[in-house]
Tab-separated table of C-alpha atoms in Angstrom:
chain	number	residue	atom	x	y	z
H	1	MET	CA	-94.744	85.834	7.424
H	2	VAL	CA	-91.904	88.137	6.563
H	3	GLU	CA	-88.772	86.396	5.373
H	4	ALA	CA	-85.472	87.990	6.299
H	5	THR	CA	-83.023	88.626	3.515
H	6	ALA	CA	-79.500	87.435	3.919
H	7	GLU	CA	-76.822	90.064	4.104
H	8	PRO	CA	-74.303	89.967	1.234
H	9	PRO	CA	-70.722	88.934	1.991
H	10	ALA	CA	-68.352	91.607	3.286
H	11	GLY	CA	-67.173	93.894	0.516
H	12	GLN	CA	-70.048	92.816	-1.714
H	13	GLU	CA	-72.591	95.414	-2.817
H	14	ARG	CA	-76.257	94.607	-2.471
H	15	VAL	CA	-77.847	93.747	-5.799
H	16	PRO	CA	-80.796	96.045	-6.504
H	17	THR	CA	-84.134	94.300	-6.282
H	18	PRO	CA	-85.664	94.089	-9.752
H	19	ALA	CA	-88.851	96.081	-10.277
H	20	PRO	CA	-92.063	94.144	-10.912
H	21	ALA	CA	-92.462	93.242	-14.556
H	22	GLU	CA	-94.964	95.100	-16.655
H	23	ARG	CA	-98.033	93.160	-17.715
H	24	GLY	CA	-97.177	90.971	-20.668
H	25	GLU	CA	-93.384	91.179	-20.155
H	26	PRO	CA	-91.466	88.092	-18.962
H	27	ALA	CA	-90.058	88.243	-15.476
H	28	LYS	CA	-86.288	88.647	-15.226
H	29	LEU	CA	-84.034	87.215	-12.566
H	30	ILE	CA	-81.885	90.352	-12.530
H	31	SER	CA	-82.985	93.564	-14.257
H	32	GLU	CA	-79.558	95.133	-14.295
H	33	ARG	CA	-76.135	93.541	-14.500
H	34	GLY	CA	-74.680	93.103	-11.062
H	35	PRO	CA	-71.571	91.435	-9.609
H	36	LEU	CA	-73.391	88.089	-9.084
H	37	GLU	CA	-75.060	87.883	-12.454
H	38	ASP	CA	-72.321	85.792	-14.099
H	39	ALA	CA	-72.376	83.217	-11.291
H	40	ILE	CA	-76.161	83.008	-11.363
H	41	ARG	CA	-76.213	82.611	-15.119
H	42	LEU	CA	-73.555	79.882	-14.877
H	43	LYS	CA	-75.376	77.888	-12.194
H	44	LEU	CA	-79.072	78.442	-12.882
H	45	ALA	CA	-79.618	79.834	-16.362
H	46	GLN	CA	-80.061	76.500	-18.162
H	47	PRO	CA	-80.989	73.019	-16.941
H	48	LEU	CA	-78.469	70.242	-17.499
H	49	ALA	CA	-78.859	68.098	-20.572
H	50	PRO	CA	-79.131	64.348	-19.825
H	51	GLY	CA	-75.542	63.704	-20.864
H	52	ASP	CA	-73.961	66.715	-19.154
H	53	PRO	CA	-71.823	66.237	-16.038
H	54	ALA	CA	-72.985	67.763	-12.779
H	55	PRO	CA	-71.586	71.265	-12.137
H	56	LYS	CA	-68.791	71.726	-9.645
H	57	ARG	CA	-69.842	72.871	-6.202
H	58	ASP	CA	-67.903	76.095	-6.110
H	59	GLY	CA	-68.673	79.755	-6.546
H	60	TYR	CA	-71.529	81.663	-4.944
H	61	PRO	CA	-74.376	80.923	-4.857
H	62	TYR	CA	-74.866	77.229	-5.705
H	63	VAL	CA	-78.118	75.281	-5.828
H	64	ALA	CA	-77.609	71.507	-6.034
H	65	PRO	CA	-80.045	69.573	-8.242
H	66	LEU	CA	-82.611	67.624	-6.254
H	67	ARG	CA	-81.584	64.333	-7.868
H	68	GLU	CA	-78.000	64.896	-6.750
H	69	LEU	CA	-79.104	65.593	-3.196
H	70	CYS	CA	-81.225	62.439	-3.174
H	71	VAL	CA	-78.309	60.358	-4.434
H	72	GLU	CA	-76.125	61.629	-1.605
H	73	VAL	CA	-78.756	60.975	1.038
H	74	VAL	CA	-79.303	57.414	-0.205
H	75	ALA	CA	-75.542	56.771	-0.212
H	76	GLN	CA	-75.051	58.240	3.261
H	77	ASN	CA	-77.845	56.088	4.701
H	78	PHE	CA	-77.069	52.965	2.685
H	79	VAL	CA	-76.241	50.875	5.744
H	80	ARG	CA	-79.685	51.525	7.250
H	81	ASP	CA	-81.622	51.272	3.992
H	82	PRO	CA	-79.906	49.504	1.059
H	83	ARG	CA	-83.091	49.006	-0.970
H	84	ALA	CA	-81.805	51.204	-3.807
H	85	ILE	CA	-79.479	48.371	-4.841
H	86	ARG	CA	-81.013	45.396	-3.064
H	87	GLU	CA	-84.318	45.666	-4.935
H	88	PRO	CA	-83.724	45.398	-8.700
H	89	GLY	CA	-85.736	47.821	-10.801
H	90	LEU	CA	-86.460	50.224	-7.966
H	91	LEU	CA	-84.149	52.776	-9.613
H	92	ASP	CA	-82.756	52.965	-13.127
H	93	ALA	CA	-79.195	51.793	-13.792
H	94	LYS	CA	-77.771	55.304	-14.166
H	95	CYS	CA	-79.129	56.376	-10.807
H	96	VAL	CA	-77.811	53.228	-9.132
H	97	LYS	CA	-74.378	53.880	-10.638
H	98	LYS	CA	-74.378	57.434	-9.240
H	99	ILE	CA	-75.258	56.095	-5.794
H	100	VAL	CA	-72.482	53.498	-5.929
H	101	ASP	CA	-69.976	56.143	-7.032
H	102	VAL	CA	-70.473	58.065	-3.773
H	103	LEU	CA	-70.886	55.124	-1.400
H	104	PRO	CA	-68.467	55.228	1.553
H	105	SER	CA	-65.478	52.960	1.037
H	106	ASP	CA	-65.764	51.662	4.605
H	107	LEU	CA	-69.149	49.980	4.283
H	108	PRO	CA	-69.470	46.764	6.304
H	109	LEU	CA	-67.810	44.049	4.255
H	110	GLU	CA	-70.834	41.742	4.407
H	111	LEU	CA	-73.140	44.438	3.055
H	112	ALA	CA	-70.773	45.609	0.321
H	113	GLY	CA	-69.925	42.071	-0.716
H	114	GLU	CA	-73.556	41.042	-1.039
H	115	LEU	CA	-74.850	44.102	-2.884
H	116	VAL	CA	-72.031	45.968	-4.624
H	117	ALA	CA	-70.653	44.386	-7.780
H	118	ASP	CA	-69.365	47.605	-9.331
H	119	GLU	CA	-65.632	47.267	-10.070
H	120	ASP	CA	-65.013	51.020	-9.702
H	121	TYR	CA	-66.203	50.867	-6.098
H	122	TRP	CA	-63.872	47.990	-5.245
H	123	GLN	CA	-60.953	49.670	-6.988
H	124	ARG	CA	-61.566	52.825	-4.950
H	125	ARG	CA	-61.846	50.776	-1.769
H	126	ALA	CA	-58.660	48.789	-2.482
H	127	GLU	CA	-56.581	51.809	-3.468
H	128	GLY	CA	-57.701	53.612	-0.341
H	129	ARG	CA	-56.492	50.752	1.848
H	130	TRP	CA	-53.274	49.433	0.289
H	131	GLU	CA	-50.216	51.101	-1.143
H	132	PRO	CA	-49.562	50.788	-4.881
H	133	PRO	CA	-48.846	48.950	-7.017
H	134	LEU	CA	-52.080	46.974	-7.065
H	135	GLU	CA	-52.561	44.640	-10.015
H	136	THR	CA	-55.608	42.512	-10.775
H	137	VAL	CA	-53.736	40.146	-13.111
H	138	ASP	CA	-53.257	37.538	-10.374
H	139	HIS	CA	-56.758	38.097	-9.022
H	140	GLY	CA	-58.961	37.130	-11.947
H	141	ARG	CA	-58.668	40.688	-13.326
H	142	SER	CA	-61.278	41.704	-10.771
H	143	TRP	CA	-60.924	44.434	-8.151
H	144	LYS	CA	-63.544	42.783	-5.988
H	145	GLN	CA	-61.651	39.503	-6.042
H	146	LEU	CA	-58.408	41.352	-5.289
H	147	TYR	CA	-59.977	43.054	-2.289
H	148	PHE	CA	-61.432	39.893	-0.787
H	149	GLU	CA	-58.256	37.888	-1.352
H	150	ARG	CA	-55.962	40.536	0.116
H	151	ASN	CA	-58.322	41.098	3.048
H	152	LEU	CA	-58.566	37.378	3.750
H	153	GLN	CA	-54.818	36.881	3.495
H	154	GLU	CA	-54.194	39.649	6.014
H	155	ALA	CA	-56.807	38.242	8.390
H	156	ILE	CA	-55.237	34.776	8.267
H	157	GLU	CA	-51.720	36.126	8.710
H	158	ALA	CA	-52.764	38.360	11.609
H	159	HIS	CA	-54.556	35.554	13.443
H	160	VAL	CA	-52.570	33.918	16.196
H	161	ALA	CA	-53.989	30.540	17.127
H	162	LYS	CA	-54.128	29.623	20.798
H	163	ALA	CA	-51.981	26.586	21.370
H	164	SER	CA	-54.326	25.064	23.952
H	165	THR	CA	-57.601	25.836	22.202
H	166	SER	CA	-59.727	22.867	21.171
H	167	GLU	CA	-62.844	22.886	19.030
H	168	GLU	CA	-65.021	22.934	22.158
H	169	ASP	CA	-63.250	25.903	23.772
H	170	GLU	CA	-64.485	29.409	23.134
H	171	ASP	CA	-62.233	31.422	20.857
H	172	PRO	CA	-63.936	34.551	19.464
H	173	ALA	CA	-60.995	35.373	17.180
H	174	ARG	CA	-61.019	31.894	15.669
H	175	ASP	CA	-64.779	31.949	15.187
H	176	ALA	CA	-64.626	35.397	13.570
H	177	LEU	CA	-61.950	34.203	11.157
H	178	ARG	CA	-64.020	31.182	10.201
H	179	ARG	CA	-67.032	33.393	9.522
H	180	LEU	CA	-64.863	35.613	7.343
H	181	LEU	CA	-63.533	32.589	5.466
H	182	ALA	CA	-67.025	31.248	4.842
H	183	PHE	CA	-68.332	34.619	3.669
H	184	SER	CA	-65.331	35.446	1.462
H	185	LYS	CA	-65.235	32.119	-0.372
H	186	ARG	CA	-67.505	33.396	-3.149
H	187	TRP	CA	-64.912	35.941	-4.254
H	188	ALA	CA	-61.590	34.610	-2.921
H	189	ARG	CA	-60.084	32.099	-5.328
H	190	SER	CA	-56.337	32.464	-4.813
H	191	LEU	CA	-54.452	32.915	-1.528
H	192	LYS	CA	-50.776	33.549	-0.829
H	193	ILE	CA	-50.211	33.190	2.898
H	194	VAL	CA	-46.978	33.911	4.757
H	195	HIS	CA	-47.149	33.013	8.425
H	196	ALA	CA	-45.307	31.540	11.350
H	197	PRO	CA	-45.215	27.734	11.613
H	198	GLY	CA	-48.338	26.199	13.079
H	199	ALA	CA	-50.301	29.446	13.040
H	200	VAL	CA	-52.520	28.649	10.057
H	201	ASP	CA	-55.585	26.561	10.857
H	202	LEU	CA	-55.451	24.478	7.683
H	203	ALA	CA	-58.518	22.430	8.564
H	204	ALA	CA	-60.639	25.563	8.965
H	205	LEU	CA	-59.106	27.139	5.870
H	206	PHE	CA	-60.057	24.245	3.611
H	207	GLU	CA	-63.382	23.470	5.290
H	208	CYS	CA	-64.625	27.053	5.058
H	209	THR	CA	-63.419	27.591	1.482
H	210	ALA	CA	-64.417	24.179	0.149
H	211	GLY	CA	-65.735	24.383	-3.374
H	212	SER	CA	-64.114	27.727	-4.173
H	213	LEU	CA	-60.363	27.838	-3.411
H	214	VAL	CA	-58.377	27.299	-6.615
H	215	SER	CA	-54.812	28.326	-5.780
H	216	LEU	CA	-52.908	28.263	-2.475
H	217	ASP	CA	-49.328	29.280	-1.732
H	218	LEU	CA	-48.108	28.668	1.822
H	219	LYS	CA	-44.830	29.913	3.220
H	220	TYR	CA	-43.921	29.429	6.857
H	221	ILE	CA	-41.690	32.318	7.913
H	222	ALA	CA	-41.381	34.013	11.285
H	223	ARG	CA	-43.393	37.232	11.468
H	224	ASP	CA	-40.409	39.402	12.473
H	225	VAL	CA	-38.274	38.437	9.453
H	226	ARG	CA	-40.916	38.573	6.718
H	227	ASP	CA	-39.956	41.991	5.377
H	228	ASN	CA	-36.231	41.191	5.315
H	229	TYR	CA	-36.451	37.580	4.218
H	230	ASP	CA	-33.227	36.272	2.659
H	231	GLY	CA	-34.009	32.562	2.486
H	232	ALA	CA	-31.978	31.655	5.559
H	233	ASN	CA	-34.497	32.739	8.172
H	234	THR	CA	-37.269	30.373	7.210
H	235	LEU	CA	-38.568	28.230	10.022
H	236	GLY	CA	-40.293	25.870	7.658
H	237	MET	CA	-43.304	23.623	7.717
H	238	ARG	CA	-43.681	21.385	10.721
H	239	LEU	CA	-44.533	17.715	10.454
H	240	GLY	CA	-47.926	18.384	12.051
H	241	CYS	CA	-48.666	21.034	9.422
H	242	ALA	CA	-47.740	18.575	6.677
H	243	ARG	CA	-50.142	15.993	8.089
H	244	ALA	CA	-52.935	18.572	8.447
H	245	LEU	CA	-52.407	19.701	4.867
H	246	ALA	CA	-52.444	16.108	3.634
H	247	LYS	CA	-55.770	15.498	5.370
H	248	ALA	CA	-57.198	18.683	3.887
H	249	LEU	CA	-56.072	17.610	0.410
H	250	GLU	CA	-57.938	14.353	0.868
H	251	GLU	CA	-61.192	15.811	2.204
H	252	HIS	CA	-61.766	19.458	1.243
H	253	ALA	CA	-59.668	20.393	-1.789
H	254	GLU	CA	-61.834	19.324	-4.692
H	255	THR	CA	-61.400	22.671	-6.479
H	256	LEU	CA	-57.724	23.316	-5.645
H	257	THR	CA	-55.587	23.202	-8.802
H	258	HIS	CA	-52.351	24.889	-7.655
H	259	LEU	CA	-50.419	24.189	-4.460
H	260	GLY	CA	-47.237	26.157	-3.805
H	261	LEU	CA	-44.995	25.046	-0.937
H	262	SER	CA	-41.695	26.614	-1.966
H	263	GLN	CA	-39.098	27.553	0.680
H	264	ASN	CA	-40.629	25.563	3.519
H	265	SER	CA	-37.713	23.303	4.533
H	266	ILE	CA	-39.744	20.263	3.479
H	267	ASP	CA	-37.617	17.151	3.843
H	268	ASP	CA	-38.339	13.515	3.057
H	269	ALA	CA	-40.172	12.931	6.350
H	270	LYS	CA	-42.569	15.833	5.745
H	271	LEU	CA	-43.054	14.966	2.083
H	272	GLU	CA	-44.314	11.470	2.877
H	273	PRO	CA	-47.684	12.523	4.398
H	274	LEU	CA	-48.061	15.195	1.723
H	275	ALA	CA	-47.606	12.562	-0.959
H	276	GLU	CA	-50.304	10.440	0.676
H	277	GLY	CA	-52.699	13.368	0.498
H	278	LEU	CA	-51.804	14.033	-3.128
H	279	ALA	CA	-52.292	10.370	-4.013
H	280	THR	CA	-56.024	10.624	-3.280
H	281	ASN	CA	-56.463	14.156	-4.599
H	282	ALA	CA	-57.927	14.504	-8.085
H	283	SER	CA	-57.704	18.268	-8.552
H	284	VAL	CA	-54.148	19.546	-7.971
H	285	THR	CA	-52.489	19.923	-11.365
H	286	SER	CA	-49.686	22.329	-10.412
H	287	LEU	CA	-47.306	21.476	-7.556
H	288	ASP	CA	-44.396	23.700	-6.511
H	289	LEU	CA	-41.946	22.033	-4.115
H	290	SER	CA	-38.897	24.061	-5.111
H	291	LYS	CA	-36.257	25.363	-2.681
H	292	ASN	CA	-36.796	22.687	-0.057
H	293	LYS	CA	-34.729	19.804	1.334
H	294	ILE	CA	-36.211	16.877	-0.573
H	295	GLY	CA	-33.770	14.030	-1.117
H	296	CYS	CA	-33.826	10.677	-2.869
H	297	ASP	CA	-36.324	9.047	-0.491
H	298	GLY	CA	-38.765	11.892	-0.983
H	299	ALA	CA	-38.296	11.765	-4.747
H	300	ARG	CA	-39.107	8.046	-4.756
H	301	VAL	CA	-42.271	8.641	-2.713
H	302	LEU	CA	-43.349	11.366	-5.101
H	303	ALA	CA	-42.517	9.208	-8.116
H	304	ARG	CA	-44.959	6.544	-6.930
H	305	VAL	CA	-47.711	9.165	-6.852
H	306	LEU	CA	-46.860	10.469	-10.330
H	307	ALA	CA	-46.852	6.981	-11.827
H	308	LYS	CA	-50.465	6.288	-10.849
H	309	ASP	CA	-53.092	6.482	-13.569
H	310	ALA	CA	-55.283	8.683	-11.375
H	311	CYS	CA	-52.565	11.321	-10.930
H	312	VAL	CA	-53.467	14.616	-12.638
H	313	VAL	CA	-50.339	16.641	-11.802
H	314	SER	CA	-49.224	18.377	-14.986
H	315	ARG	CA	-46.700	20.903	-13.602
H	316	LEU	CA	-44.074	19.791	-11.085
H	317	ASP	CA	-41.270	22.000	-9.774
H	318	LEU	CA	-38.588	20.183	-7.771
H	319	GLY	CA	-35.868	22.737	-8.402
H	320	ASP	CA	-33.208	23.557	-5.809
H	321	ASN	CA	-33.566	20.463	-3.632
H	322	GLU	CA	-31.192	17.655	-2.619
H	323	ILE	CA	-32.236	14.960	-5.102
H	324	GLY	CA	-29.503	12.512	-6.100
H	325	ALA	CA	-29.090	9.812	-8.722
H	326	SER	CA	-31.428	7.204	-7.216
H	327	GLY	CA	-34.189	9.772	-6.754
H	328	ALA	CA	-33.792	10.981	-10.335
H	329	ASN	CA	-33.938	7.408	-11.640
H	330	ALA	CA	-37.214	6.877	-9.784
H	331	LEU	CA	-38.591	10.105	-11.236
H	332	ALA	CA	-37.498	8.987	-14.702
H	333	LYS	CA	-39.697	5.894	-14.445
H	334	ALA	CA	-42.596	8.068	-13.301
H	335	VAL	CA	-42.083	10.424	-16.248
H	336	ALA	CA	-42.195	7.487	-18.643
H	337	ALA	CA	-45.467	6.290	-17.107
H	338	SER	CA	-47.162	9.670	-16.739
H	339	ALA	CA	-49.651	10.830	-19.346
H	340	SER	CA	-50.384	14.154	-17.677
H	341	LEU	CA	-47.000	15.742	-16.934
H	342	THR	CA	-46.348	18.751	-19.187
H	343	TYR	CA	-43.746	20.646	-17.121
H	344	LEU	CA	-40.894	19.270	-15.028
H	345	SER	CA	-38.158	21.251	-13.309
H	346	LEU	CA	-35.176	19.537	-11.692
H	347	ARG	CA	-32.902	22.580	-11.854
H	348	LEU	CA	-30.222	23.117	-9.229
H	349	ASN	CA	-30.030	19.476	-8.180
H	350	PRO	CA	-26.338	18.890	-8.991
H	351	LYS	CA	-26.298	15.504	-7.228
H	352	ILE	CA	-28.423	14.015	-10.017
H	353	GLY	CA	-25.340	13.570	-12.174
H	354	ASP	CA	-24.740	12.466	-15.737
H	355	GLU	CA	-26.092	8.919	-15.707
H	356	ALA	CA	-29.346	9.668	-13.877
H	357	GLY	CA	-29.806	12.799	-15.984
H	358	ALA	CA	-29.548	10.658	-19.103
H	359	ALA	CA	-32.202	8.346	-17.646
H	360	VAL	CA	-34.608	11.273	-17.229
H	361	LEU	CA	-34.023	12.445	-20.806
H	362	ASP	CA	-34.435	8.922	-22.188
H	363	ALA	CA	-37.671	8.536	-20.225
H	364	VAL	CA	-39.101	11.571	-21.991
H	365	THR	CA	-38.007	10.109	-25.338
H	366	GLU	CA	-39.298	6.601	-24.713
H	367	SER	CA	-42.729	7.640	-23.432
H	368	GLY	CA	-44.090	7.775	-26.959
H	369	GLY	CA	-47.343	9.522	-26.029
H	370	THR	CA	-45.701	11.981	-23.655
H	371	SER	CA	-47.272	15.396	-23.321
H	372	MET	CA	-44.133	17.064	-21.945
H	373	ARG	CA	-43.884	20.681	-23.111
H	374	GLU	CA	-41.218	22.170	-20.827
H	375	LEU	CA	-38.175	20.540	-19.243
H	376	ASP	CA	-35.650	22.221	-16.945
H	377	VAL	CA	-32.495	20.229	-16.164
H	378	SER	CA	-30.195	23.195	-15.621
H	379	ALA	CA	-27.282	22.767	-13.190
H	380	CYS	CA	-27.943	19.056	-12.682
H	381	GLY	CA	-24.404	17.799	-13.330
H	382	LEU	CA	-25.176	16.526	-16.835
H	383	GLY	CA	-22.308	15.293	-19.025
H	384	PRO	CA	-21.551	13.180	-22.140
H	385	LYS	CA	-24.177	10.468	-21.486
H	386	SER	CA	-26.843	13.103	-20.960
H	387	ALA	CA	-25.688	14.856	-24.143
H	388	ARG	CA	-26.298	11.719	-26.208
H	389	ALA	CA	-29.680	11.217	-24.529
H	390	LEU	CA	-30.594	14.849	-25.227
H	391	ALA	CA	-29.679	14.477	-28.898
H	392	ARG	CA	-31.898	11.376	-29.135
H	393	LEU	CA	-34.719	13.271	-27.460
H	394	LEU	CA	-34.453	16.180	-29.899
H	395	ARG	CA	-34.436	13.856	-32.907
H	396	ASN	CA	-37.474	11.852	-31.833
H	397	ASN	CA	-39.695	14.037	-29.656
H	398	ARG	CA	-42.059	16.554	-31.248
H	399	THR	CA	-43.831	17.903	-28.162
H	400	LEU	CA	-41.118	19.733	-26.201
H	401	ARG	CA	-41.327	23.498	-26.627
H	402	ARG	CA	-38.838	24.769	-24.049
H	403	ILE	CA	-35.674	23.146	-22.700
H	404	ASP	CA	-33.259	24.601	-20.159
H	405	ALA	CA	-29.966	22.711	-20.028
H	406	SER	CA	-27.809	25.615	-18.893
H	407	GLY	CA	-25.201	25.379	-16.158
H	408	ASN	CA	-24.039	21.844	-17.041
H	409	GLU	CA	-20.374	22.539	-17.709
H	410	THR	CA	-19.477	19.420	-19.720
H	411	LEU	CA	-22.779	18.793	-21.504
H	412	GLY	CA	-21.713	20.319	-24.827
H	413	ALA	CA	-18.005	19.564	-24.633
H	414	GLY	CA	-16.248	18.080	-27.674
H	415	ASP	CA	-18.521	16.772	-30.417
H	416	ALA	CA	-21.539	16.601	-28.100
H	417	GLY	CA	-22.477	20.224	-28.731
H	418	ARG	CA	-22.409	19.705	-32.492
H	419	ALA	CA	-24.548	16.547	-32.227
H	420	ILE	CA	-27.158	18.382	-30.167
H	421	ALA	CA	-27.142	21.348	-32.563
H	422	ASP	CA	-27.567	18.945	-35.507
H	423	ALA	CA	-30.554	17.348	-33.769
H	424	VAL	CA	-32.166	20.736	-33.186
H	425	CYS	CA	-31.528	21.913	-36.740
H	426	GLY	CA	-32.781	18.689	-38.304
H	427	LEU	CA	-36.476	17.893	-38.481
H	428	ASN	CA	-37.326	19.337	-35.073
H	429	ASP	CA	-39.697	22.255	-35.598
H	430	ALA	CA	-41.163	22.078	-32.096
H	431	VAL	CA	-38.474	23.587	-29.835
H	432	LEU	CA	-39.061	27.321	-29.388
H	433	GLU	CA	-36.542	27.993	-26.585
H	434	PHE	CA	-33.348	26.093	-25.790
H	435	ASP	CA	-30.954	27.493	-23.169
H	436	VAL	CA	-27.435	26.011	-23.201
H	437	ARG	CA	-25.518	28.856	-21.579
H	438	GLY	CA	-22.607	27.738	-19.444
H	439	SER	CA	-22.771	24.172	-20.744
H	440	GLY	CA	-19.587	24.004	-22.831
H	441	PHE	CA	-21.148	24.612	-26.262
H	442	GLY	CA	-19.066	26.286	-28.952
H	443	GLU	CA	-20.124	29.669	-30.284
H	444	GLY	CA	-21.023	28.211	-33.674
H	445	ASP	CA	-23.269	25.555	-32.159
H	446	VAL	CA	-24.956	28.134	-29.915
H	447	ALA	CA	-25.596	30.365	-32.939
H	448	ARG	CA	-27.128	27.475	-34.913
H	449	ILE	CA	-29.401	26.520	-32.011
H	450	THR	CA	-30.460	30.138	-31.505
H	451	ASP	CA	-31.256	30.680	-35.189
H	452	LYS	CA	-33.265	27.459	-35.422
H	453	THR	CA	-35.345	28.131	-32.305
H	454	LEU	CA	-36.072	31.683	-33.488
H	455	ASP	CA	-37.235	30.300	-36.849
H	456	ASN	CA	-39.438	27.782	-35.053
H	457	ALA	CA	-40.933	30.524	-32.879
H	458	GLU	CA	-41.724	32.715	-35.897
H	459	ALA	CA	-43.306	29.780	-37.716
H	460	GLU	CA	-45.389	28.996	-34.636
H	461	GLU	CA	-46.639	32.592	-34.506
H	462	GLU	CA	-47.641	32.398	-38.165
H	463	ARG	CA	-49.509	29.147	-37.559
H	464	GLU	CA	-51.302	30.695	-34.582
H	465	GLY	CA	-52.314	33.648	-36.758
H	466	GLU	CA	-53.615	31.342	-39.468
H	467	ARG	CA	-55.629	29.366	-36.922
H	468	GLU	CA	-57.149	32.561	-35.543
H	469	ASP	CA	-58.030	33.742	-39.057
H	470	SER	CA	-59.536	30.344	-39.830
H	471	ASP	CA	-61.627	30.408	-36.660
H	472	LEU	CA	-62.807	33.936	-37.449
H	473	GLY	CA	-63.664	32.955	-41.004
H	474	GLY	CA	-65.602	29.960	-39.761
H	475	ARG	CA	-67.585	32.137	-37.374
H	476	ILE	CA	-68.359	34.615	-40.165
H	477	LEU	CA	-69.463	31.794	-42.467
H	478	ARG	CA	-71.723	30.372	-39.771
H	479	VAL	CA	-73.294	33.782	-39.163
H	480	ASP	CA	-73.845	34.324	-42.901
H	481	TRP	CA	-75.357	30.857	-43.232
H	482	LEU	CA	-77.735	31.486	-40.337
H	483	GLN	CA	-78.730	34.851	-41.821
H	484	ASP	CA	-79.447	33.224	-45.203
H	485	ILE	CA	-81.647	30.636	-43.499
H	486	ALA	CA	-83.482	33.339	-41.559
H	487	GLN	CA	-84.139	35.345	-44.731
H	488	SER	CA	-85.367	32.294	-46.637
């Protein structure tokens, strides 16, 4: 069979055919230098070393290595035949990595989720779908987790529940969402959902993600104002949503540790069922109820939950609500009884006032075994009584690290500012940050407080460094001891 020779490109001279080699002489690819010789030498003269990158596919002519062609074929047909990754040991790790590097970024989610663990693939897939910036810090520092969480959030937010649909009625969209929830639970740990009121099927959300969901932030905002949200357009959580969430907290939230419900127009009536759900929940340690409409009745309901021995809430944010003196007094008793609370924010509740503010500060002081680390009582209407209580707290408490008492105009007036500064500069080496801006403190007292807290922070850093060095030394000693035993 005679093979036809390809004509050279236009303007290209034909390369003379090399004469047959004499007996005993090695055959040559090209006997005389021609216009293609440099390209041929570049592409075909030497095989690639194991560590060399594959050559670029440009120039003329180009012959792709067989291994490279096989990798591409496997990647292109991965949906039909995923054995290259599904069956461990079928191919070596380097070959598998090359296949994953050229896999299409639009593989079916079920297939990619089950078989592809490579972070580079999920980064490529995420960056091809969403606009930057994309950060993995809030997603377990994992691109795969980021992808599944963002994908699940969008699916939940895009779903519009049918008002008249019951569990028995057919609803393909609902069923598809539940399947996605159940499949994604292995990689989705944290969700931040912004949706219209009543649109999130909380029962399905918690049932399908039971045993995996760790953090949930819910914000009920109308779809058409999400991008231009200014805080005034919120529609808020409905009472039915609050009851559904409470039931979910009781039955399907054993792994949930953070619950964020900020900016949801939660009032005392809606907080009551939520508090009932929290009372039986043994997992939520961080609760954000800031920027709502919680008043004194709601604060008292929440205080009863916090005072229980079984309560595990350690971080509580009640900032920017409508809590008054009686609510703050109830919370003060709960603070005194709580052994788990490490962070409390009551900021921007000016109705608390001086007397109730002093009660909160005294509660922290009097709870001898308190674990409180951070306290925010900024803009709470604190005055002279609170100043004396704060000075007592600073003299006696050795656990508080950060205090925000800013925005209380008369807190540091007169001799109160000096008394508080004296308490900070005395034997208290624990406070690392103390904000008293806008609270009537003199410049000298502010300077003393600032210098002392900076000294405390530097000393804390030195102690941390010493502890790290001690831990490292202990590990080295243990290794040396084990080596000595092995040699003996």
